[in-house]
PDB file of C-alpha atoms in Angstrom:
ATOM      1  CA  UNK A 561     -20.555  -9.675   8.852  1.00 49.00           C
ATOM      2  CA  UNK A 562     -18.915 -13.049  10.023  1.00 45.00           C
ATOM      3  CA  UNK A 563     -20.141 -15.884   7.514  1.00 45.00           C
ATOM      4  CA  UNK A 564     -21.113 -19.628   8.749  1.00 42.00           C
ATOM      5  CA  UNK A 565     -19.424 -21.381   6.648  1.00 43.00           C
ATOM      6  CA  UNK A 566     -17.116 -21.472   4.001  1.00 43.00           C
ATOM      7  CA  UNK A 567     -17.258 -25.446   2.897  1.00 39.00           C
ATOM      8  CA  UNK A 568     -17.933 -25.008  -1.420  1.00 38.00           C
ATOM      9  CA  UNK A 569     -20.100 -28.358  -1.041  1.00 37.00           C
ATOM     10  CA  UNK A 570     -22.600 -26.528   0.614  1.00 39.00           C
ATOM     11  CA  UNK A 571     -23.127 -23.665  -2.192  1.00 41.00           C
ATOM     12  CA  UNK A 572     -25.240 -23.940  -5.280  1.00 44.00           C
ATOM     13  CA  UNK A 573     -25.027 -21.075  -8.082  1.00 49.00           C
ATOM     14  CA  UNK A 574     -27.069 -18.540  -6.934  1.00 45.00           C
ATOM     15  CA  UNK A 575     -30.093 -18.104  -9.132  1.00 46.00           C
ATOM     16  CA  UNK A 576     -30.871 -14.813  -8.222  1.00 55.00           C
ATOM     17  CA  UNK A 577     -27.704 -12.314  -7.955  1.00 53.00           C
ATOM     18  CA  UNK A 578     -29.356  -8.925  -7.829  1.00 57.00           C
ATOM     19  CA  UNK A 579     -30.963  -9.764  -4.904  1.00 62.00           C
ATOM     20  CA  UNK A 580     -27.837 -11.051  -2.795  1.00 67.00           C
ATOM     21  CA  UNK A 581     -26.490  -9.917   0.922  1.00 64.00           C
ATOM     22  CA  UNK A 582     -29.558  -8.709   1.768  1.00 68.00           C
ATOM     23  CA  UNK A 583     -29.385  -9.486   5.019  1.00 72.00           C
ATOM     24  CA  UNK A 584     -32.319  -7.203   6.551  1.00 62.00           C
ATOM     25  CA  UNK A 585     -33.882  -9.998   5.132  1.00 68.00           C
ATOM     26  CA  UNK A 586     -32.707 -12.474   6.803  1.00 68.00           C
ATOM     27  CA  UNK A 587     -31.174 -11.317  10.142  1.00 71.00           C
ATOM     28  CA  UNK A 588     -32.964 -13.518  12.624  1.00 77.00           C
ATOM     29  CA  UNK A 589     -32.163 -16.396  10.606  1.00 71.00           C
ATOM     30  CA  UNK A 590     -28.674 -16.031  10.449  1.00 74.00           C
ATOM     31  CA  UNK A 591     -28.006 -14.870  13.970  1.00 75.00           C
ATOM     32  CA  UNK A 592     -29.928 -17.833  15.167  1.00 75.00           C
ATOM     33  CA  UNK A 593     -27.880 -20.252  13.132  1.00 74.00           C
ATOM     34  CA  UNK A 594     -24.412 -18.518  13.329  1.00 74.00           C
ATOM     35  CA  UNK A 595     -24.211 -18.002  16.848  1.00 78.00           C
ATOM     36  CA  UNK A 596     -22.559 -21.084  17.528  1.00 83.00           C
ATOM     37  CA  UNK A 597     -21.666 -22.508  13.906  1.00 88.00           C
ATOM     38  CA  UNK A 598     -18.265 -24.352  13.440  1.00 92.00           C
ATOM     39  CA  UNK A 599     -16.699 -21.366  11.110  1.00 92.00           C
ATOM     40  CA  UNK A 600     -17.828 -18.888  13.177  1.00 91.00           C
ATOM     41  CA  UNK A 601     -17.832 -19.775  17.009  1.00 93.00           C
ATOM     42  CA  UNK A 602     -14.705 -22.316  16.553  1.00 95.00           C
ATOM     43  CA  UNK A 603     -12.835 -20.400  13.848  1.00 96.00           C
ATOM     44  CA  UNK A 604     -13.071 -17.248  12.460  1.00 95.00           C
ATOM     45  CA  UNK A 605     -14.268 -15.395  16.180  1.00 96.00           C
ATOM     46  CA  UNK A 606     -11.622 -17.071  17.934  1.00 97.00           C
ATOM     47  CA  UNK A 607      -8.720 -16.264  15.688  1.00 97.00           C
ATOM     48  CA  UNK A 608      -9.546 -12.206  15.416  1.00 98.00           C
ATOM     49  CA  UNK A 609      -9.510 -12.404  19.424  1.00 98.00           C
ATOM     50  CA  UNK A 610      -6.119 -14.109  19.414  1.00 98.00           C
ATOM     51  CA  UNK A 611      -4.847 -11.654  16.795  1.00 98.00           C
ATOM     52  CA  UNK A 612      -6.454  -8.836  19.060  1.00 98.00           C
ATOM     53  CA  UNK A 613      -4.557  -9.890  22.096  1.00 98.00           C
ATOM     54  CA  UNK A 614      -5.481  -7.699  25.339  1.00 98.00           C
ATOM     55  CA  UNK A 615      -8.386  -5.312  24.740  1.00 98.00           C
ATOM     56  CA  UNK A 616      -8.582  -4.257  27.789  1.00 98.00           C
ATOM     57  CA  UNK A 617      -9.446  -0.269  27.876  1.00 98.00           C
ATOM     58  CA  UNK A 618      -8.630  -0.096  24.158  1.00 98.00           C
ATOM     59  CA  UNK A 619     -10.973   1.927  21.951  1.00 98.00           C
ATOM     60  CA  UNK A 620     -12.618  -0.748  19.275  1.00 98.00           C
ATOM     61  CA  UNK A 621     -14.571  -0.169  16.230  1.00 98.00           C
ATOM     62  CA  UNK A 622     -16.304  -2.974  14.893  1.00 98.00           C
ATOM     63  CA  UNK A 623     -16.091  -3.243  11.563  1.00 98.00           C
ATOM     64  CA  UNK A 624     -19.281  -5.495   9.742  1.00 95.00           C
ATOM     65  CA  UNK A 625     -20.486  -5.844  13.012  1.00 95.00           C
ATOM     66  CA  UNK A 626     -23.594  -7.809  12.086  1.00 91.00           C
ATOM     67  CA  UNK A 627     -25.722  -8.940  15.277  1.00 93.00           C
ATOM     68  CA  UNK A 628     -22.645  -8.239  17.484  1.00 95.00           C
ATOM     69  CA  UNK A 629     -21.011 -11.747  18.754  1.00 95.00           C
ATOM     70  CA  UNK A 630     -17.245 -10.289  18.237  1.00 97.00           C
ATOM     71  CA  UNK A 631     -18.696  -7.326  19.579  1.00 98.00           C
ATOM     72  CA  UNK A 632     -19.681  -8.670  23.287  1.00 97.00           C
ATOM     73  CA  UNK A 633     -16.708 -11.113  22.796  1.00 97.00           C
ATOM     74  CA  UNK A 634     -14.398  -7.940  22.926  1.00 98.00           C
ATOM     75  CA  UNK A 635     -16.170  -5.847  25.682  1.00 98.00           C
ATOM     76  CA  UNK A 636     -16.469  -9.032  27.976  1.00 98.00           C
ATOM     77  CA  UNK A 637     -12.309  -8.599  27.237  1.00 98.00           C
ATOM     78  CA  UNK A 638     -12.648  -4.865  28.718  1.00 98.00           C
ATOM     79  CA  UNK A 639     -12.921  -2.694  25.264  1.00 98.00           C
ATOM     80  CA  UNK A 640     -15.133  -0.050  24.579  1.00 98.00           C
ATOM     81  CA  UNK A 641     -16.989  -1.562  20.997  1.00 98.00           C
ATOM     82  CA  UNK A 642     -18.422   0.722  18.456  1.00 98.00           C
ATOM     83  CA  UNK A 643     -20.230  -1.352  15.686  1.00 98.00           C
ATOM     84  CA  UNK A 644     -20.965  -0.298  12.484  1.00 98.00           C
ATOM     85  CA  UNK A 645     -22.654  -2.421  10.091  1.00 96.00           C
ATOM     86  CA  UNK A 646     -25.213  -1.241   6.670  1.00 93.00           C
ATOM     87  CA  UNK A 647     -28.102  -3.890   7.760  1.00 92.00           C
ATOM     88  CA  UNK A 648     -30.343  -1.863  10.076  1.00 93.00           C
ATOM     89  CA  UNK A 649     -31.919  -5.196  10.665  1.00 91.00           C
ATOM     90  CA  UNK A 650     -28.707  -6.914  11.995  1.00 92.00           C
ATOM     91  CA  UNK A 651     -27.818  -4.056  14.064  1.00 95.00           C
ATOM     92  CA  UNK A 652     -30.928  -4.597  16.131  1.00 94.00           C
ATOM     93  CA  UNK A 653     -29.991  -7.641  16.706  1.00 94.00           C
ATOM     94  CA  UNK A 654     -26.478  -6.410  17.918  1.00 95.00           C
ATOM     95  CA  UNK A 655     -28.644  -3.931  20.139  1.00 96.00           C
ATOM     96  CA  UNK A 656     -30.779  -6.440  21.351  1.00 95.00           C
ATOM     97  CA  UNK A 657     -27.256  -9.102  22.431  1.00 95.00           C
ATOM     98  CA  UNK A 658     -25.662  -5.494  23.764  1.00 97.00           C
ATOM     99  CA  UNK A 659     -28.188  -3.138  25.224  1.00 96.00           C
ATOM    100  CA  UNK A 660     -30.013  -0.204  24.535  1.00 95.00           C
ATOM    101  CA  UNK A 661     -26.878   2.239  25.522  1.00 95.00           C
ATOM    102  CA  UNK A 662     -24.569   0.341  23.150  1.00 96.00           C
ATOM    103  CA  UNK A 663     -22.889   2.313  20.335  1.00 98.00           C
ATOM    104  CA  UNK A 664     -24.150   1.042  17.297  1.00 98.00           C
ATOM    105  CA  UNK A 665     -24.504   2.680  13.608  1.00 97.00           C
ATOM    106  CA  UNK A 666     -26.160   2.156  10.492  1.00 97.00           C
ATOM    107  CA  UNK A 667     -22.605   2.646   7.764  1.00 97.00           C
ATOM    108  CA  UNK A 668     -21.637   2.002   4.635  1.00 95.00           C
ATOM    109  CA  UNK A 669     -17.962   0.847   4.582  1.00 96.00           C
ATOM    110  CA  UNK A 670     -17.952   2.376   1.185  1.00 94.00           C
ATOM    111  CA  UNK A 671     -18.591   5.717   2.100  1.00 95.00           C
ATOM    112  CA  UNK A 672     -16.615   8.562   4.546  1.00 96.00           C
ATOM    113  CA  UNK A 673     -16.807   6.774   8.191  1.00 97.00           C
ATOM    114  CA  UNK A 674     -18.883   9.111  10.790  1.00 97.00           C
ATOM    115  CA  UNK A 675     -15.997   9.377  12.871  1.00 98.00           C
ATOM    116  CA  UNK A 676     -13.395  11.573  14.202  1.00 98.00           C
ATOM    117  CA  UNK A 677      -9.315  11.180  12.951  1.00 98.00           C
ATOM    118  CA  UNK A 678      -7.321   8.999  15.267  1.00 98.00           C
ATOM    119  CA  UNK A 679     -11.038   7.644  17.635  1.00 98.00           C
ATOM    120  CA  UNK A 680     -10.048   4.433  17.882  1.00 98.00           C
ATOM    121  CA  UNK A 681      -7.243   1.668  19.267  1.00 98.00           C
ATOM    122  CA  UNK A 682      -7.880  -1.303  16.655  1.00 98.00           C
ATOM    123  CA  UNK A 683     -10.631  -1.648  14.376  1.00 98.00           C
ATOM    124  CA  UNK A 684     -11.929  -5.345  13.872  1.00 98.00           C
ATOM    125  CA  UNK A 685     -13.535  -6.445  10.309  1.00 98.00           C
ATOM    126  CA  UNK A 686     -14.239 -10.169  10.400  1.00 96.00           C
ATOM    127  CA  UNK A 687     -15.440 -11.310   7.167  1.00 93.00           C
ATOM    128  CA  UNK A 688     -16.405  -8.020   5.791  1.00 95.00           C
ATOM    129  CA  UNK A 689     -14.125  -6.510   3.263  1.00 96.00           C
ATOM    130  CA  UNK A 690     -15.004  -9.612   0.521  1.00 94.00           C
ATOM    131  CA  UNK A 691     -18.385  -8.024   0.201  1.00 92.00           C
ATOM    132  CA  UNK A 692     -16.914  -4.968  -1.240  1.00 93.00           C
ATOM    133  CA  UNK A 693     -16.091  -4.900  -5.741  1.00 92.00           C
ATOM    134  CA  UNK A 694     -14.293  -2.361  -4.669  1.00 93.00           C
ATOM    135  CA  UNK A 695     -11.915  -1.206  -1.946  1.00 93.00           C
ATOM    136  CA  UNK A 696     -11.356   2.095  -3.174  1.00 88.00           C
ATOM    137  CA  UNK A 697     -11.820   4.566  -0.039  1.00 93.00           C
ATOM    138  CA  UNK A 698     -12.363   1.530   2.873  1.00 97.00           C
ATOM    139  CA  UNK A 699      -8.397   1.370   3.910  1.00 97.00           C
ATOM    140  CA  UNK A 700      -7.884   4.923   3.621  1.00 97.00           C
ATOM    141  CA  UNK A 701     -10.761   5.615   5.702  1.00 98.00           C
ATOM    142  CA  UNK A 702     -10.267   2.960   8.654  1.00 98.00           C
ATOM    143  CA  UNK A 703      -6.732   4.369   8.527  1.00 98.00           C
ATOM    144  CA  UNK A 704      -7.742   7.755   9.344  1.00 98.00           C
ATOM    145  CA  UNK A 705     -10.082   6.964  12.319  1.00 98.00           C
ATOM    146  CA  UNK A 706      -7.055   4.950  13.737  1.00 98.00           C
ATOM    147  CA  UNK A 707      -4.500   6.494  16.070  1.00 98.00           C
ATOM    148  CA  UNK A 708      -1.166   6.320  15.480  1.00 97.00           C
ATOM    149  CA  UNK A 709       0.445   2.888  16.548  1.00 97.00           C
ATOM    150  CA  UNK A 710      -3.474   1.372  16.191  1.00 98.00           C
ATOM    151  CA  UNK A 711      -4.049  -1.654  14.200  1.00 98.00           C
ATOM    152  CA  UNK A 712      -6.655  -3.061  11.701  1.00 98.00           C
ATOM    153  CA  UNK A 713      -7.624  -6.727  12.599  1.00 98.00           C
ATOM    154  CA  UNK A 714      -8.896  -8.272   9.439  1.00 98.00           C
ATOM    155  CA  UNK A 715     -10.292 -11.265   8.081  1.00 97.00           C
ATOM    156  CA  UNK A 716     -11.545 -12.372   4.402  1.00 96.00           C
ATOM    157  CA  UNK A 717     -12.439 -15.604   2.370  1.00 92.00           C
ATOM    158  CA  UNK A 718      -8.752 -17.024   1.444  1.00 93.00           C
ATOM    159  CA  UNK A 719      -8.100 -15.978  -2.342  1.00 92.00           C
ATOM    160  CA  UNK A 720      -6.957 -19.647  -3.488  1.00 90.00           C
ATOM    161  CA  UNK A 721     -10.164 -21.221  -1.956  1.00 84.00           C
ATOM    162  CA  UNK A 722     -12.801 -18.051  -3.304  1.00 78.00           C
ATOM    163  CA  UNK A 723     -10.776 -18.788  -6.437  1.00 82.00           C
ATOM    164  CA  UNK A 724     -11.320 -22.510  -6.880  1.00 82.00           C
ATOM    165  CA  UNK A 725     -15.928 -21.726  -6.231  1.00 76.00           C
ATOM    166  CA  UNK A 726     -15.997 -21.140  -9.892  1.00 78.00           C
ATOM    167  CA  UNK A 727     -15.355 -23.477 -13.512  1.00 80.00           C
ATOM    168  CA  UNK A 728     -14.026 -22.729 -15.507  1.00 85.00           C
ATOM    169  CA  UNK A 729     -11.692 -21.032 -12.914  1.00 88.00           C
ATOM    170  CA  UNK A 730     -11.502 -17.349 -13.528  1.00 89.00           C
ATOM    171  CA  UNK A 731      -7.908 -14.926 -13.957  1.00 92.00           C
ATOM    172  CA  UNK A 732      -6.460 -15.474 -10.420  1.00 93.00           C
ATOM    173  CA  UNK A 733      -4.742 -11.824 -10.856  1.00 95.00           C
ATOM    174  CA  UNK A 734      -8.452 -10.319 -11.714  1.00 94.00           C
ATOM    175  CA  UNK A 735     -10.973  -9.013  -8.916  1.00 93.00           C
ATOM    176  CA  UNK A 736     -13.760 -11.130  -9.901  1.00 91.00           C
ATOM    177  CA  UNK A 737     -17.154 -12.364  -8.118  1.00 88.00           C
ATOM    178  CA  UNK A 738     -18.786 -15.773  -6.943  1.00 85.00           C
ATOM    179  CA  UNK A 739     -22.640 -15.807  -6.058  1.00 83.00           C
ATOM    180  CA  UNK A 740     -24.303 -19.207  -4.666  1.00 79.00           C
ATOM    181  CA  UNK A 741     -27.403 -19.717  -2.422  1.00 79.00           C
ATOM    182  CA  UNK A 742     -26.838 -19.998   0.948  1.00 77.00           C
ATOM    183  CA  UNK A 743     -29.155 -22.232   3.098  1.00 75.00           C
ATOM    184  CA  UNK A 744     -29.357 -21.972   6.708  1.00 69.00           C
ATOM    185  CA  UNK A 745     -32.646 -22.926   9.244  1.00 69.00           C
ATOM    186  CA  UNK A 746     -34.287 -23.922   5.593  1.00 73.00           C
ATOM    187  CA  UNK A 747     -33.945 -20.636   4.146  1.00 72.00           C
ATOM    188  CA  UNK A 748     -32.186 -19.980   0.912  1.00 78.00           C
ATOM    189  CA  UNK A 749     -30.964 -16.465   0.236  1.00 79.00           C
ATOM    190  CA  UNK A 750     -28.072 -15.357  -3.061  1.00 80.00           C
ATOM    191  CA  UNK A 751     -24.432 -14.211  -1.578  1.00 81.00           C
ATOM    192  CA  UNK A 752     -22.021 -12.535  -3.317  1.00 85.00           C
ATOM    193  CA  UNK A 753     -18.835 -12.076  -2.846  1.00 89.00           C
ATOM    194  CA  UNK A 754     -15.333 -10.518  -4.511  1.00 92.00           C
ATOM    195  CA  UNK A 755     -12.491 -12.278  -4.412  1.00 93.00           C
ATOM    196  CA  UNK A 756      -9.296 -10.159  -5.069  1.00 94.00           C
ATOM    197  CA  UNK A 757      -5.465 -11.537  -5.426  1.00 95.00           C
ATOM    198  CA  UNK A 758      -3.329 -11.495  -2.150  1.00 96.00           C
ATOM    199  CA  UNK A 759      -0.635  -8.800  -3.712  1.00 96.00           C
ATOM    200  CA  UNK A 760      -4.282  -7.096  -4.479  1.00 96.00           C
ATOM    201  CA  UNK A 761      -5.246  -6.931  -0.527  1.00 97.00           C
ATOM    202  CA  UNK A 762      -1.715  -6.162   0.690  1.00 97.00           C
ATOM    203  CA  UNK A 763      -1.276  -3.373  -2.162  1.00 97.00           C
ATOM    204  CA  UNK A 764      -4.608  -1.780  -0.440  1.00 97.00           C
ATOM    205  CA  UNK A 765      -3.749  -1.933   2.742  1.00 98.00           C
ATOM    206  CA  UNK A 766      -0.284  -0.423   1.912  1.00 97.00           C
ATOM    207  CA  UNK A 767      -1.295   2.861  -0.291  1.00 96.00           C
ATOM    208  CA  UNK A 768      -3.690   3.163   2.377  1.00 97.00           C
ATOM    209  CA  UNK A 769      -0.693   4.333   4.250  1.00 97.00           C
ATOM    210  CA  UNK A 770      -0.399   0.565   7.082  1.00 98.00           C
ATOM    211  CA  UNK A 771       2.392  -1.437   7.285  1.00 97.00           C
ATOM    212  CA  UNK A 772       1.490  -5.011   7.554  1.00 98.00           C
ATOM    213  CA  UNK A 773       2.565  -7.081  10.781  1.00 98.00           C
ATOM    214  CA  UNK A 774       1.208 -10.358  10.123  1.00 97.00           C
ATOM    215  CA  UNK A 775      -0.820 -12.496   7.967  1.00 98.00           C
ATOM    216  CA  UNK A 776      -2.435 -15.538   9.470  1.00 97.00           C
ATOM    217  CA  UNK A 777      -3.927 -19.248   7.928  1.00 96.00           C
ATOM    218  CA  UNK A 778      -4.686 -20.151  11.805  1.00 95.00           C
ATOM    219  CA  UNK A 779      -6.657 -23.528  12.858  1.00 95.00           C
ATOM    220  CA  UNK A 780      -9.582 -24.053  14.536  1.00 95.00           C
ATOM    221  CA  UNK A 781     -10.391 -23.984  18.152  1.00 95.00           C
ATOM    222  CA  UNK A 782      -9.560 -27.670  19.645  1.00 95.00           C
ATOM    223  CA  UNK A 783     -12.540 -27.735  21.254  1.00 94.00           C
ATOM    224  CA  UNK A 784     -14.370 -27.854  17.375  1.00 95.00           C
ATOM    225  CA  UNK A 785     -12.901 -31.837  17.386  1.00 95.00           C
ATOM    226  CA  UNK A 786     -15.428 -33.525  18.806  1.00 94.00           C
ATOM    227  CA  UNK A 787     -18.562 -31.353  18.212  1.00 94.00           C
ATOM    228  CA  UNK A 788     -17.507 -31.117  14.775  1.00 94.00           C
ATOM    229  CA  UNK A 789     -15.611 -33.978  13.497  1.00 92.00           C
ATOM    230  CA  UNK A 790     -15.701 -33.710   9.685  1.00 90.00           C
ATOM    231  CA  UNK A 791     -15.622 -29.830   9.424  1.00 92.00           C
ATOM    232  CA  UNK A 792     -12.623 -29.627  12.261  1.00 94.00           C
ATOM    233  CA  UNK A 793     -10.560 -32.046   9.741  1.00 94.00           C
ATOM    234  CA  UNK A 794     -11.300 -29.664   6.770  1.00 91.00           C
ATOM    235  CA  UNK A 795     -10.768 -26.608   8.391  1.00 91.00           C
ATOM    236  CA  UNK A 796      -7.187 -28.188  10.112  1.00 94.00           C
ATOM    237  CA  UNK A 797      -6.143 -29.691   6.581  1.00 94.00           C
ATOM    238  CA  UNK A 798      -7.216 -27.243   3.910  1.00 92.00           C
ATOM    239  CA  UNK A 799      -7.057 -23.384   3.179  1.00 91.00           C
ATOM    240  CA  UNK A 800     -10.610 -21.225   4.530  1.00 92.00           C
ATOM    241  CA  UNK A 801      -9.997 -17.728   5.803  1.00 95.00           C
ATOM    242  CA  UNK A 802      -6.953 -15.652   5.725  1.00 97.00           C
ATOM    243  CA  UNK A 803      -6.133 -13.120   8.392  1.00 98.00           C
ATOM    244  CA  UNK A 804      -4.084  -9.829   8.399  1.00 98.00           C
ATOM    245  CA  UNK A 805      -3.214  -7.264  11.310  1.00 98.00           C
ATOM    246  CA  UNK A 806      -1.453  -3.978   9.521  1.00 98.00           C
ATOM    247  CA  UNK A 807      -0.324  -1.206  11.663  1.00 98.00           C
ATOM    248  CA  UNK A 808      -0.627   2.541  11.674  1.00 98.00           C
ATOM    249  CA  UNK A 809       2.957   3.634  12.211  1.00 96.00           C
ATOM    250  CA  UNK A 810       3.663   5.862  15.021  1.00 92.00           C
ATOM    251  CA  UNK A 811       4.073   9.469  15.192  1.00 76.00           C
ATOM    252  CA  UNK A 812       7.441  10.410  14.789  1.00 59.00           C
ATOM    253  CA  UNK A 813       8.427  12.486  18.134  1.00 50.00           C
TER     254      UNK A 813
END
């Protein structure tokens, strides 16, 4: 579910935390107001289709899916999307931006995927995995729908910036959580989010049987400058997202 923005000035302490990420409640909202937002449009989308590289033909699943920008973003690029997302109301959205015929499913990246071992190329999760306390099957199970040689394309908050939301600040080395209210087309709605150590993400993806190939801090599309003067300098100066791609290894002849 790709986030608008990750600038702390905009957050206030959430006054309502049981109700958080609900975004069924708030899909039209956000879509409207995301769609061409600095973090999302100028950052975070751009960067996952650099990482991606040529899609052409490849197999994708869609991680967090959400309304489906990186979605079309990635078929316009020639790859056959599946998106998965657990707001029903955000995948209609995603239907609505992708067609009736597109391959979209209600799913809980917390529970067994509804897919077959080795279905997919690459498997995309922008902004996604920093909704989850815990990681505990996710890896294991985006591993296992990958082929051998495929890649997982992911993106979370950056650790030292989730890390600094809070004060006092909490145990860096701890999994811990950070709830504001998010505002957006003058609507507030509670977020929550866990924020887990780097060795913490990189352990995960490891166990989970992936090797990693890179980890990215990338800046933001040039084109951001002008439209977005102020938020291009913090996003070119200062720590926001952090990106990894880790690799299936390949079936040994």
């Amino acid at each position: 579910m790709e986030r608008l923005t990750n600038v702390p000035e905009s957050f206030a302490r959430s006054a309502d935390p049981d109700r958080a990420n609900d975004y069924d409640d708030f899909a039209e909202a956000y879509a409207a107001e995301s769609e061409n937002s600095l973090v999302t449009a100028y950052y975070a989308r751009p960067a996952m289709l650099a990482l991606a590289g040529d899609v052409a033909g490849r197999r994708i699943l869609d991680a967090g899916c959400g309304s489906g920008p990186l979605s079309a973003a990635l078929r316009d690029r020639g790859a056959v999307v599946t998106g998965i997302d657990v707001s029903a109301g955000t995948l209609a959205l995603a239907r609505r931006r992708l067609g009736d015929d597109a391959d979209l499913h209600v799913v809980d990246l917390r529970d067994r995927l509804p897919f077959e071992d080795g279905a997919f190329d690459d498997v995309v999760a922008s902004l996604v995995l920093h909704y989850l306390e815990d990681w505990g099957l996710t890896p294991a199970e985006l591993r296992r729908v990958l082929r051998p040689g495929g890649r997982l394309i992911a993106s979370v908050d950056h650790p030292v910036v989730a890390y600094t939301f809070q004060d006092p600040r909490p145990d860096y080395f701890a999994i811990t959580s950070y709830t504001f209210d998010w505002t957006f087309n003058g609507q507030s709605v509670p977020m929550k989010f866990w924020r887990r150590p780097l060795h913490a993400m990189t352990d995960a993806f490891t166990i989970a049987g992936f090797r990693l190939a890179a980890i990215s801090e990338p800046q933001p599309d040039p084109a951001a400058r002008e439209l977005f003067p102020d938020g291009f300098h913090d996003l070119s100066t200062k720590p926001n997202l952090l990106f990894f791609v880790v690799e299936v290894p390949p079936s040994r002849p």
